[in-house]
């Protein structure tokens, strides 16, 4: 038994014939018997489970713990608090590509801000695609290696990322060499096995509103749309080993977006669904995770922005809520770590211009006067 700031953690050894699901089924009865807010059950190893007893609603007023047993790391960012009081991490090494869905004012932008806040001090390249003229992501320009603000720029940026991906695969192939020229333990099929001195920097691509890349206004735009979707699917399918990861956000995601939508979704393993306006979007995000996760997502109240259901295709899911971070706070964080922004030759044409505002001139009566001899 171990006390925590939110309640208790108890580890139990199951009796012969018992299963973890038996404890899960009993959790609601235990909650009422112990008069606590919630009881969460997780399996530690075969025959051993942990009960997280939560005394109050930790998601009502989110306070991220100062210390956590699970530590952040490269491409592993604490973004939210789970309903059981544990920290929820977005781990790109474990789930390379993610889908973040939610209606207006649901909290999906706050999820992205927490991602950028955590990634800014890390040795990674951040790439933005924001077809709302850049109003969401331009404040983060000092920390962005590339930014596209309309469909035309987005297509050019995605094609450049595909070239970057091919360059990285050539580097991996060259390092493998002919049989016998590289030690067996040094042979690799991704960038993580390369020597650190030649390993390219990881890239996280943040797409603000996916529907803007799918929609077309005329038949003339259809070819560009098809190229964009094809590039996104290729990156989602192939770019993990090259160290390129996707984080795609949107208000609405369904098959009516057009050809390629469901294929792209199938490659986005990490799923986060905030309050949505329709059942179809919840199903597209969590339908292949769990029916219970879909039901939980449809019950999110409008007065709880930032509350979401996070899961992956393994079937595991949990309720989470992101802490509030203002746009100014994250923009300041990006400016603070602007020196960490990598310069990537393939993406140089899309590097956002950072405007440094001049210092205001001093009033005339405060301007020092140089006195002659």
mmCIF file of C-alpha atoms in Angstrom:
data_model
loop_
_atom_site.group_PDB
_atom_site.id
_atom_site.type_symbol
_atom_site.label_atom_id
_atom_site.label_comp_id
_atom_site.label_asym_id
_atom_site.label_seq_id
_atom_site.Cartn_x
_atom_site.Cartn_y
_atom_site.Cartn_z
ATOM 1 C CA UNK A 1 0.000 0.000 0.000
ATOM 2 C CA UNK A 2 1.303 3.457 -0.902
ATOM 3 C CA UNK A 3 -0.272 6.855 -0.319
ATOM 4 C CA UNK A 4 -0.348 9.504 -3.036
ATOM 5 C CA UNK A 5 -1.576 13.078 -3.331
ATOM 6 C CA UNK A 6 -4.838 11.808 -4.822
ATOM 7 C CA UNK A 7 -5.503 8.684 -2.737
ATOM 8 C CA UNK A 8 -3.971 5.221 -2.344
ATOM 9 C CA UNK A 9 -2.287 2.606 -4.495
ATOM 10 C CA UNK A 10 -2.655 -1.009 -3.462
ATOM 11 C CA UNK A 11 -1.096 -4.054 -5.124
ATOM 12 C CA UNK A 12 -2.941 -7.338 -4.828
ATOM 13 C CA UNK A 13 -1.985 -10.881 -5.756
ATOM 14 C CA UNK A 14 -4.885 -12.639 -7.444
ATOM 15 C CA UNK A 15 -6.130 -15.956 -6.126
ATOM 16 C CA UNK A 16 -5.895 -19.019 -8.333
ATOM 17 C CA UNK A 17 -8.492 -18.840 -11.065
ATOM 18 C CA UNK A 18 -9.011 -15.086 -10.756
ATOM 19 C CA UNK A 19 -8.491 -12.733 -13.686
ATOM 20 C CA UNK A 20 -7.823 -8.998 -13.948
ATOM 21 C CA UNK A 21 -11.282 -8.583 -15.443
ATOM 22 C CA UNK A 22 -12.772 -9.897 -12.184
ATOM 23 C CA UNK A 23 -11.239 -6.954 -10.348
ATOM 24 C CA UNK A 24 -12.338 -4.530 -13.071
ATOM 25 C CA UNK A 25 -15.904 -5.774 -12.726
ATOM 26 C CA UNK A 26 -15.719 -5.310 -8.936
ATOM 27 C CA UNK A 27 -14.243 -1.779 -9.115
ATOM 28 C CA UNK A 28 -17.614 -0.013 -9.096
ATOM 29 C CA UNK A 29 -18.784 -2.001 -6.088
ATOM 30 C CA UNK A 30 -15.532 -1.205 -4.269
ATOM 31 C CA UNK A 31 -16.004 2.495 -5.040
ATOM 32 C CA UNK A 32 -19.351 2.536 -3.255
ATOM 33 C CA UNK A 33 -18.163 0.310 -0.402
ATOM 34 C CA UNK A 34 -15.146 2.542 0.316
ATOM 35 C CA UNK A 35 -17.039 5.794 -0.436
ATOM 36 C CA UNK A 36 -14.342 7.136 -2.777
ATOM 37 C CA UNK A 37 -14.503 8.950 -6.107
ATOM 38 C CA UNK A 38 -13.125 6.106 -8.254
ATOM 39 C CA UNK A 39 -11.220 2.822 -8.217
ATOM 40 C CA UNK A 40 -8.997 2.066 -11.224
ATOM 41 C CA UNK A 41 -7.534 -1.367 -11.880
ATOM 42 C CA UNK A 42 -4.409 -2.125 -13.908
ATOM 43 C CA UNK A 43 -2.367 -5.295 -14.392
ATOM 44 C CA UNK A 44 1.252 -5.089 -13.228
ATOM 45 C CA UNK A 45 2.208 -8.634 -14.241
ATOM 46 C CA UNK A 46 0.386 -11.970 -14.487
ATOM 47 C CA UNK A 47 -1.316 -12.578 -11.156
ATOM 48 C CA UNK A 48 -0.657 -9.081 -9.746
ATOM 49 C CA UNK A 49 -2.928 -6.036 -10.133
ATOM 50 C CA UNK A 50 -2.761 -2.497 -8.809
ATOM 51 C CA UNK A 51 -5.760 -0.617 -7.459
ATOM 52 C CA UNK A 52 -5.562 3.168 -7.758
ATOM 53 C CA UNK A 53 -8.047 4.571 -5.254
ATOM 54 C CA UNK A 54 -8.865 8.207 -6.067
ATOM 55 C CA UNK A 55 -10.505 10.238 -3.331
ATOM 56 C CA UNK A 56 -11.754 13.169 -5.441
ATOM 57 C CA UNK A 57 -12.266 14.254 -9.037
ATOM 58 C CA UNK A 58 -8.676 15.010 -10.102
ATOM 59 C CA UNK A 59 -9.840 16.193 -13.536
ATOM 60 C CA UNK A 60 -12.047 18.976 -12.181
ATOM 61 C CA UNK A 61 -9.048 21.164 -11.333
ATOM 62 C CA UNK A 62 -5.975 19.746 -13.065
ATOM 63 C CA UNK A 63 -2.727 19.959 -11.121
ATOM 64 C CA UNK A 64 0.137 18.092 -12.720
ATOM 65 C CA UNK A 65 2.247 16.271 -10.089
ATOM 66 C CA UNK A 66 5.703 17.701 -9.531
ATOM 67 C CA UNK A 67 7.164 14.220 -9.372
ATOM 68 C CA UNK A 68 6.165 11.205 -11.379
ATOM 69 C CA UNK A 69 7.458 7.634 -11.431
ATOM 70 C CA UNK A 70 7.493 7.815 -15.238
ATOM 71 C CA UNK A 71 9.967 10.409 -16.426
ATOM 72 C CA UNK A 72 9.902 12.447 -19.649
ATOM 73 C CA UNK A 73 12.450 11.651 -22.325
ATOM 74 C CA UNK A 74 13.237 12.300 -25.960
ATOM 75 C CA UNK A 75 9.909 12.505 -27.840
ATOM 76 C CA UNK A 76 8.068 11.623 -24.608
ATOM 77 C CA UNK A 77 6.048 14.576 -23.324
ATOM 78 C CA UNK A 78 3.691 14.911 -20.314
ATOM 79 C CA UNK A 79 0.556 16.513 -21.759
ATOM 80 C CA UNK A 80 -2.304 15.731 -19.383
ATOM 81 C CA UNK A 81 -3.495 14.158 -16.167
ATOM 82 C CA UNK A 82 -5.345 10.843 -16.208
ATOM 83 C CA UNK A 83 -8.479 10.119 -14.211
ATOM 84 C CA UNK A 84 -6.494 7.805 -11.916
ATOM 85 C CA UNK A 85 -4.111 10.637 -10.988
ATOM 86 C CA UNK A 86 -1.205 9.444 -13.144
ATOM 87 C CA UNK A 87 0.488 11.578 -15.792
ATOM 88 C CA UNK A 88 -0.500 10.962 -19.412
ATOM 89 C CA UNK A 89 2.452 11.058 -21.797
ATOM 90 C CA UNK A 90 2.492 11.507 -25.555
ATOM 91 C CA UNK A 91 5.265 9.109 -26.567
ATOM 92 C CA UNK A 92 6.190 9.270 -30.254
ATOM 93 C CA UNK A 93 8.597 6.338 -29.998
ATOM 94 C CA UNK A 94 5.705 4.145 -28.849
ATOM 95 C CA UNK A 95 2.875 5.636 -30.974
ATOM 96 C CA UNK A 96 4.561 7.452 -33.887
ATOM 97 C CA UNK A 97 1.459 9.114 -35.333
ATOM 98 C CA UNK A 98 -1.514 10.618 -33.508
ATOM 99 C CA UNK A 99 -5.040 11.856 -34.203
ATOM 100 C CA UNK A 100 -6.440 14.655 -32.014
ATOM 101 C CA UNK A 101 -10.159 15.343 -32.531
ATOM 102 C CA UNK A 102 -12.519 17.830 -30.920
ATOM 103 C CA UNK A 103 -15.167 20.459 -31.561
ATOM 104 C CA UNK A 104 -14.618 24.182 -31.144
ATOM 105 C CA UNK A 105 -13.668 25.101 -27.564
ATOM 106 C CA UNK A 106 -13.219 21.428 -26.649
ATOM 107 C CA UNK A 107 -9.539 21.713 -25.748
ATOM 108 C CA UNK A 108 -7.688 20.180 -28.697
ATOM 109 C CA UNK A 109 -5.642 23.362 -29.181
ATOM 110 C CA UNK A 110 -4.665 23.175 -25.497
ATOM 111 C CA UNK A 111 -3.455 19.614 -26.110
ATOM 112 C CA UNK A 112 -1.246 20.917 -28.933
ATOM 113 C CA UNK A 113 0.075 23.752 -26.762
ATOM 114 C CA UNK A 114 1.113 21.266 -24.079
ATOM 115 C CA UNK A 115 2.825 19.173 -26.752
ATOM 116 C CA UNK A 116 4.820 22.152 -28.035
ATOM 117 C CA UNK A 117 5.591 23.293 -24.487
ATOM 118 C CA UNK A 118 7.128 19.880 -23.759
ATOM 119 C CA UNK A 119 8.917 19.432 -27.096
ATOM 120 C CA UNK A 120 10.419 22.947 -27.284
ATOM 121 C CA UNK A 121 13.467 22.201 -25.082
ATOM 122 C CA UNK A 122 14.149 18.856 -26.766
ATOM 123 C CA UNK A 123 16.531 18.290 -29.723
ATOM 124 C CA UNK A 124 13.706 17.820 -32.230
ATOM 125 C CA UNK A 125 12.476 19.775 -35.248
ATOM 126 C CA UNK A 126 8.907 21.088 -35.108
ATOM 127 C CA UNK A 127 7.031 21.572 -38.388
ATOM 128 C CA UNK A 128 3.637 23.268 -38.550
ATOM 129 C CA UNK A 129 0.790 23.107 -41.070
ATOM 130 C CA UNK A 130 -1.918 25.628 -40.190
ATOM 131 C CA UNK A 131 -4.277 26.513 -43.032
ATOM 132 C CA UNK A 132 -6.045 29.131 -40.912
ATOM 133 C CA UNK A 133 -3.465 31.606 -42.213
ATOM 134 C CA UNK A 134 -1.174 30.518 -39.407
ATOM 135 C CA UNK A 135 -3.113 32.163 -36.571
ATOM 136 C CA UNK A 136 -2.742 29.095 -34.323
ATOM 137 C CA UNK A 137 0.909 28.240 -34.955
ATOM 138 C CA UNK A 138 2.644 31.448 -36.045
ATOM 139 C CA UNK A 139 3.158 32.548 -32.400
ATOM 140 C CA UNK A 140 5.441 29.504 -32.130
ATOM 141 C CA UNK A 141 7.526 30.536 -35.172
ATOM 142 C CA UNK A 142 10.844 30.961 -33.272
ATOM 143 C CA UNK A 143 10.795 27.218 -32.538
ATOM 144 C CA UNK A 144 9.425 26.016 -35.901
ATOM 145 C CA UNK A 145 11.778 24.690 -38.566
ATOM 146 C CA UNK A 146 9.014 25.085 -41.172
ATOM 147 C CA UNK A 147 5.468 26.465 -41.372
ATOM 148 C CA UNK A 148 2.799 26.231 -44.080
ATOM 149 C CA UNK A 149 -0.283 28.457 -43.862
ATOM 150 C CA UNK A 150 -2.342 27.448 -46.918
ATOM 151 C CA UNK A 151 -2.936 24.415 -49.126
ATOM 152 C CA UNK A 152 -0.317 25.382 -51.684
ATOM 153 C CA UNK A 153 2.401 25.795 -49.072
ATOM 154 C CA UNK A 154 1.238 22.617 -47.331
ATOM 155 C CA UNK A 155 1.710 20.579 -50.507
ATOM 156 C CA UNK A 156 5.200 21.986 -51.043
ATOM 157 C CA UNK A 157 6.152 21.313 -47.427
ATOM 158 C CA UNK A 158 4.824 17.734 -47.498
ATOM 159 C CA UNK A 159 6.707 16.987 -50.719
ATOM 160 C CA UNK A 160 9.875 18.404 -49.129
ATOM 161 C CA UNK A 161 9.326 16.114 -46.132
ATOM 162 C CA UNK A 162 9.070 13.134 -48.491
ATOM 163 C CA UNK A 163 12.435 14.081 -50.021
ATOM 164 C CA UNK A 164 13.859 14.435 -46.507
ATOM 165 C CA UNK A 165 12.507 10.970 -45.696
ATOM 166 C CA UNK A 166 14.175 9.484 -48.785
ATOM 167 C CA UNK A 167 17.479 11.164 -47.870
ATOM 168 C CA UNK A 168 17.332 9.592 -44.430
ATOM 169 C CA UNK A 169 16.647 6.145 -45.833
ATOM 170 C CA UNK A 170 19.646 6.582 -48.141
ATOM 171 C CA UNK A 171 21.743 7.457 -45.082
ATOM 172 C CA UNK A 172 20.551 4.329 -43.247
ATOM 173 C CA UNK A 173 21.237 2.173 -46.311
ATOM 174 C CA UNK A 174 24.714 3.640 -46.771
ATOM 175 C CA UNK A 175 25.531 2.969 -43.118
ATOM 176 C CA UNK A 176 24.496 -0.663 -43.503
ATOM 177 C CA UNK A 177 27.076 -1.067 -46.268
ATOM 178 C CA UNK A 178 27.839 -4.385 -47.935
ATOM 179 C CA UNK A 179 27.639 -7.563 -45.825
ATOM 180 C CA UNK A 180 30.600 -7.807 -43.493
ATOM 181 C CA UNK A 181 31.545 -4.105 -43.560
ATOM 182 C CA UNK A 182 29.381 -3.254 -40.525
ATOM 183 C CA UNK A 183 29.350 -5.172 -37.263
ATOM 184 C CA UNK A 184 26.212 -7.243 -36.831
ATOM 185 C CA UNK A 185 25.119 -5.298 -33.748
ATOM 186 C CA UNK A 186 25.447 -2.000 -35.647
ATOM 187 C CA UNK A 187 23.195 -2.910 -38.567
ATOM 188 C CA UNK A 188 20.006 -0.846 -38.313
ATOM 189 C CA UNK A 189 16.770 -0.221 -40.184
ATOM 190 C CA UNK A 190 15.948 3.145 -38.583
ATOM 191 C CA UNK A 191 17.713 6.323 -37.510
ATOM 192 C CA UNK A 192 17.980 5.249 -33.853
ATOM 193 C CA UNK A 193 20.632 2.676 -34.724
ATOM 194 C CA UNK A 194 22.844 5.235 -36.462
ATOM 195 C CA UNK A 195 25.886 6.703 -34.677
ATOM 196 C CA UNK A 196 24.873 9.836 -32.800
ATOM 197 C CA UNK A 197 27.233 12.061 -34.796
ATOM 198 C CA UNK A 198 25.413 11.308 -38.076
ATOM 199 C CA UNK A 199 21.893 10.653 -36.718
ATOM 200 C CA UNK A 200 19.398 13.160 -38.202
ATOM 201 C CA UNK A 201 17.208 15.127 -35.847
ATOM 202 C CA UNK A 202 13.647 13.772 -35.292
ATOM 203 C CA UNK A 203 10.816 15.783 -36.882
ATOM 204 C CA UNK A 204 7.318 16.213 -35.427
ATOM 205 C CA UNK A 205 4.760 17.492 -37.950
ATOM 206 C CA UNK A 206 1.785 19.291 -36.363
ATOM 207 C CA UNK A 207 -1.284 19.611 -38.622
ATOM 208 C CA UNK A 208 -3.805 22.023 -37.117
ATOM 209 C CA UNK A 209 -6.988 21.331 -39.133
ATOM 210 C CA UNK A 210 -6.935 18.232 -41.318
ATOM 211 C CA UNK A 211 -10.245 19.008 -43.073
ATOM 212 C CA UNK A 212 -8.682 22.060 -44.739
ATOM 213 C CA UNK A 213 -6.231 19.769 -46.532
ATOM 214 C CA UNK A 214 -8.988 17.456 -47.785
ATOM 215 C CA UNK A 215 -11.572 19.983 -48.957
ATOM 216 C CA UNK A 216 -11.632 21.393 -52.492
ATOM 217 C CA UNK A 217 -13.468 24.450 -53.810
ATOM 218 C CA UNK A 218 -13.332 23.484 -57.482
ATOM 219 C CA UNK A 219 -12.296 20.670 -59.772
ATOM 220 C CA UNK A 220 -9.016 22.463 -60.390
ATOM 221 C CA UNK A 221 -8.136 22.004 -56.706
ATOM 222 C CA UNK A 222 -8.775 18.272 -56.773
ATOM 223 C CA UNK A 223 -5.350 17.289 -58.111
ATOM 224 C CA UNK A 224 -3.617 19.299 -55.392
ATOM 225 C CA UNK A 225 -5.838 17.725 -52.762
ATOM 226 C CA UNK A 226 -4.999 14.218 -54.018
ATOM 227 C CA UNK A 227 -1.285 15.004 -53.877
ATOM 228 C CA UNK A 228 -1.596 16.308 -50.316
ATOM 229 C CA UNK A 229 -3.497 13.249 -49.118
ATOM 230 C CA UNK A 230 -1.097 10.865 -50.857
ATOM 231 C CA UNK A 231 1.884 12.614 -49.254
ATOM 232 C CA UNK A 232 0.292 12.425 -45.793
ATOM 233 C CA UNK A 233 -0.458 8.719 -46.196
ATOM 234 C CA UNK A 234 3.094 8.002 -47.376
ATOM 235 C CA UNK A 235 4.543 9.844 -44.389
ATOM 236 C CA UNK A 236 2.203 8.036 -41.992
ATOM 237 C CA UNK A 237 3.085 4.643 -43.460
ATOM 238 C CA UNK A 238 6.816 5.015 -44.050
ATOM 239 C CA UNK A 239 8.353 7.900 -42.104
ATOM 240 C CA UNK A 240 8.559 6.398 -38.596
ATOM 241 C CA UNK A 241 11.900 4.692 -39.240
ATOM 242 C CA UNK A 242 13.207 7.970 -40.690
ATOM 243 C CA UNK A 243 12.315 9.779 -37.451
ATOM 244 C CA UNK A 244 9.384 11.769 -38.861
ATOM 245 C CA UNK A 245 6.146 11.743 -36.845
ATOM 246 C CA UNK A 246 2.654 13.134 -37.459
ATOM 247 C CA UNK A 247 0.240 14.772 -35.006
ATOM 248 C CA UNK A 248 -3.002 15.524 -36.854
ATOM 249 C CA UNK A 249 -5.827 17.579 -35.337
ATOM 250 C CA UNK A 250 -9.337 18.317 -36.562
ATOM 251 C CA UNK A 251 -12.878 19.158 -35.557
ATOM 252 C CA UNK A 252 -14.468 16.564 -37.783
ATOM 253 C CA UNK A 253 -13.082 13.356 -39.208
ATOM 254 C CA UNK A 254 -15.141 10.982 -41.300
ATOM 255 C CA UNK A 255 -15.235 9.082 -44.566
ATOM 256 C CA UNK A 256 -17.041 12.006 -46.214
ATOM 257 C CA UNK A 257 -13.746 13.924 -46.206
ATOM 258 C CA UNK A 258 -12.996 11.926 -49.302
ATOM 259 C CA UNK A 259 -10.696 9.311 -50.729
ATOM 260 C CA UNK A 260 -7.839 8.430 -48.427
ATOM 261 C CA UNK A 261 -9.410 9.577 -45.143
ATOM 262 C CA UNK A 262 -9.947 6.136 -43.619
ATOM 263 C CA UNK A 263 -6.584 4.890 -44.900
ATOM 264 C CA UNK A 264 -4.833 7.821 -43.227
ATOM 265 C CA UNK A 265 -6.754 7.274 -39.984
ATOM 266 C CA UNK A 266 -5.658 3.626 -39.852
ATOM 267 C CA UNK A 267 -2.017 4.775 -39.657
ATOM 268 C CA UNK A 268 -2.637 7.162 -36.733
ATOM 269 C CA UNK A 269 -2.156 4.888 -33.730
ATOM 270 C CA UNK A 270 -2.437 7.392 -30.895
ATOM 271 C CA UNK A 271 -6.013 8.641 -30.506
ATOM 272 C CA UNK A 272 -7.274 11.580 -28.450
ATOM 273 C CA UNK A 273 -10.941 12.535 -28.713
ATOM 274 C CA UNK A 274 -12.319 15.614 -26.936
ATOM 275 C CA UNK A 275 -15.959 16.674 -26.951
ATOM 276 C CA UNK A 276 -17.308 16.195 -30.480
ATOM 277 C CA UNK A 277 -20.477 17.308 -32.238
ATOM 278 C CA UNK A 278 -21.397 13.952 -33.736
ATOM 279 C CA UNK A 279 -21.142 10.252 -32.995
ATOM 280 C CA UNK A 280 -19.401 9.487 -36.307
ATOM 281 C CA UNK A 281 -16.296 11.479 -35.342
ATOM 282 C CA UNK A 282 -16.092 9.680 -31.987
ATOM 283 C CA UNK A 283 -16.365 6.354 -33.793
ATOM 284 C CA UNK A 284 -13.700 7.325 -36.327
ATOM 285 C CA UNK A 285 -11.368 8.188 -33.469
ATOM 286 C CA UNK A 286 -12.109 5.431 -30.970
ATOM 287 C CA UNK A 287 -14.294 2.859 -32.728
ATOM 288 C CA UNK A 288 -11.372 0.483 -33.258
ATOM 289 C CA UNK A 289 -10.131 1.088 -29.696
ATOM 290 C CA UNK A 290 -13.178 0.296 -27.564
ATOM 291 C CA UNK A 291 -16.950 0.752 -27.654
ATOM 292 C CA UNK A 292 -16.736 1.917 -24.038
ATOM 293 C CA UNK A 293 -14.229 4.600 -25.077
ATOM 294 C CA UNK A 294 -16.662 5.861 -27.739
ATOM 295 C CA UNK A 295 -19.444 6.031 -25.153
ATOM 296 C CA UNK A 296 -17.198 7.952 -22.733
ATOM 297 C CA UNK A 297 -16.249 10.473 -25.435
ATOM 298 C CA UNK A 298 -19.889 11.209 -26.254
ATOM 299 C CA UNK A 299 -20.594 12.091 -22.604
ATOM 300 C CA UNK A 300 -18.001 14.859 -22.250
ATOM 301 C CA UNK A 301 -19.631 18.024 -20.924
ATOM 302 C CA UNK A 302 -19.123 21.417 -22.628
ATOM 303 C CA UNK A 303 -18.161 22.929 -19.267
ATOM 304 C CA UNK A 304 -15.059 20.698 -19.071
ATOM 305 C CA UNK A 305 -12.769 21.919 -21.895
ATOM 306 C CA UNK A 306 -9.603 19.878 -22.145
ATOM 307 C CA UNK A 307 -11.324 16.682 -21.033
ATOM 308 C CA UNK A 308 -10.734 13.870 -23.534
ATOM 309 C CA UNK A 309 -10.552 10.138 -24.011
ATOM 310 C CA UNK A 310 -7.099 8.897 -25.014
ATOM 311 C CA UNK A 311 -6.417 5.433 -26.343
ATOM 312 C CA UNK A 312 -4.588 3.382 -28.917
ATOM 313 C CA UNK A 313 -5.350 0.396 -31.107
ATOM 314 C CA UNK A 314 -4.276 -1.989 -28.317
ATOM 315 C CA UNK A 315 -7.699 -1.371 -26.771
ATOM 316 C CA UNK A 316 -6.425 0.490 -23.700
ATOM 317 C CA UNK A 317 -7.960 3.911 -22.998
ATOM 318 C CA UNK A 318 -8.368 6.431 -20.211
ATOM 319 C CA UNK A 319 -9.972 9.778 -19.481
ATOM 320 C CA UNK A 320 -7.486 12.651 -19.437
ATOM 321 C CA UNK A 321 -7.533 16.423 -19.081
ATOM 322 C CA UNK A 322 -4.860 18.883 -20.153
ATOM 323 C CA UNK A 323 -3.725 21.700 -17.848
ATOM 324 C CA UNK A 324 -4.370 25.243 -19.053
ATOM 325 C CA UNK A 325 -1.512 26.987 -20.847
ATOM 326 C CA UNK A 326 -2.003 30.406 -22.392
ATOM 327 C CA UNK A 327 -0.900 31.131 -25.935
ATOM 328 C CA UNK A 328 1.493 33.754 -24.587
ATOM 329 C CA UNK A 329 3.096 31.236 -22.211
ATOM 330 C CA UNK A 330 3.804 28.722 -24.977
ATOM 331 C CA UNK A 331 4.980 31.456 -27.372
ATOM 332 C CA UNK A 332 7.415 32.658 -24.708
ATOM 333 C CA UNK A 333 8.619 29.084 -24.230
ATOM 334 C CA UNK A 334 9.298 28.812 -27.968
ATOM 335 C CA UNK A 335 11.215 32.093 -27.955
ATOM 336 C CA UNK A 336 13.241 30.914 -24.965
ATOM 337 C CA UNK A 337 14.341 27.762 -26.789
ATOM 338 C CA UNK A 338 14.636 29.277 -30.267
ATOM 339 C CA UNK A 339 18.319 28.287 -30.246
ATOM 340 C CA UNK A 340 17.192 24.638 -30.282
ATOM 341 C CA UNK A 341 15.514 25.039 -33.684
ATOM 342 C CA UNK A 342 17.351 22.880 -36.258
ATOM 343 C CA UNK A 343 18.039 24.227 -39.755
ATOM 344 C CA UNK A 344 16.991 21.554 -42.258
ATOM 345 C CA UNK A 345 18.191 22.207 -45.812
ATOM 346 C CA UNK A 346 15.218 20.476 -47.422
ATOM 347 C CA UNK A 347 12.787 22.646 -45.445
ATOM 348 C CA UNK A 348 14.707 25.925 -45.602
ATOM 349 C CA UNK A 349 12.226 27.498 -48.032
ATOM 350 C CA UNK A 350 9.460 27.083 -45.441
ATOM 351 C CA UNK A 351 11.310 28.459 -42.412
ATOM 352 C CA UNK A 352 9.000 31.116 -40.894
ATOM 353 C CA UNK A 353 10.301 34.634 -40.647
ATOM 354 C CA UNK A 354 10.618 35.768 -37.046
ATOM 355 C CA UNK A 355 10.034 39.486 -36.708
ATOM 356 C CA UNK A 356 11.819 41.152 -33.808
ATOM 357 C CA UNK A 357 9.930 44.236 -32.748
ATOM 358 C CA UNK A 358 12.179 47.303 -32.263
ATOM 359 C CA UNK A 359 12.491 48.799 -28.812
ATOM 360 C CA UNK A 360 10.276 51.876 -28.379
ATOM 361 C CA UNK A 361 12.130 55.149 -28.711
ATOM 362 C CA UNK A 362 12.758 57.089 -25.536
ATOM 363 C CA UNK A 363 10.737 60.292 -25.003
ATOM 364 C CA UNK A 364 12.561 63.412 -26.196
ATOM 365 C CA UNK A 365 13.210 64.656 -22.675
ATOM 366 C CA UNK A 366 14.952 61.374 -21.786
ATOM 367 C CA UNK A 367 17.296 61.262 -24.798
ATOM 368 C CA UNK A 368 20.817 61.912 -23.502
ATOM 369 C CA UNK A 369 22.471 65.002 -24.914
ATOM 370 C CA UNK A 370 26.152 64.855 -25.808
ATOM 371 C CA UNK A 371 27.823 68.020 -24.575
ATOM 372 C CA UNK A 372 30.692 69.372 -26.616
ATOM 373 C CA UNK A 373 33.940 70.461 -25.051
#
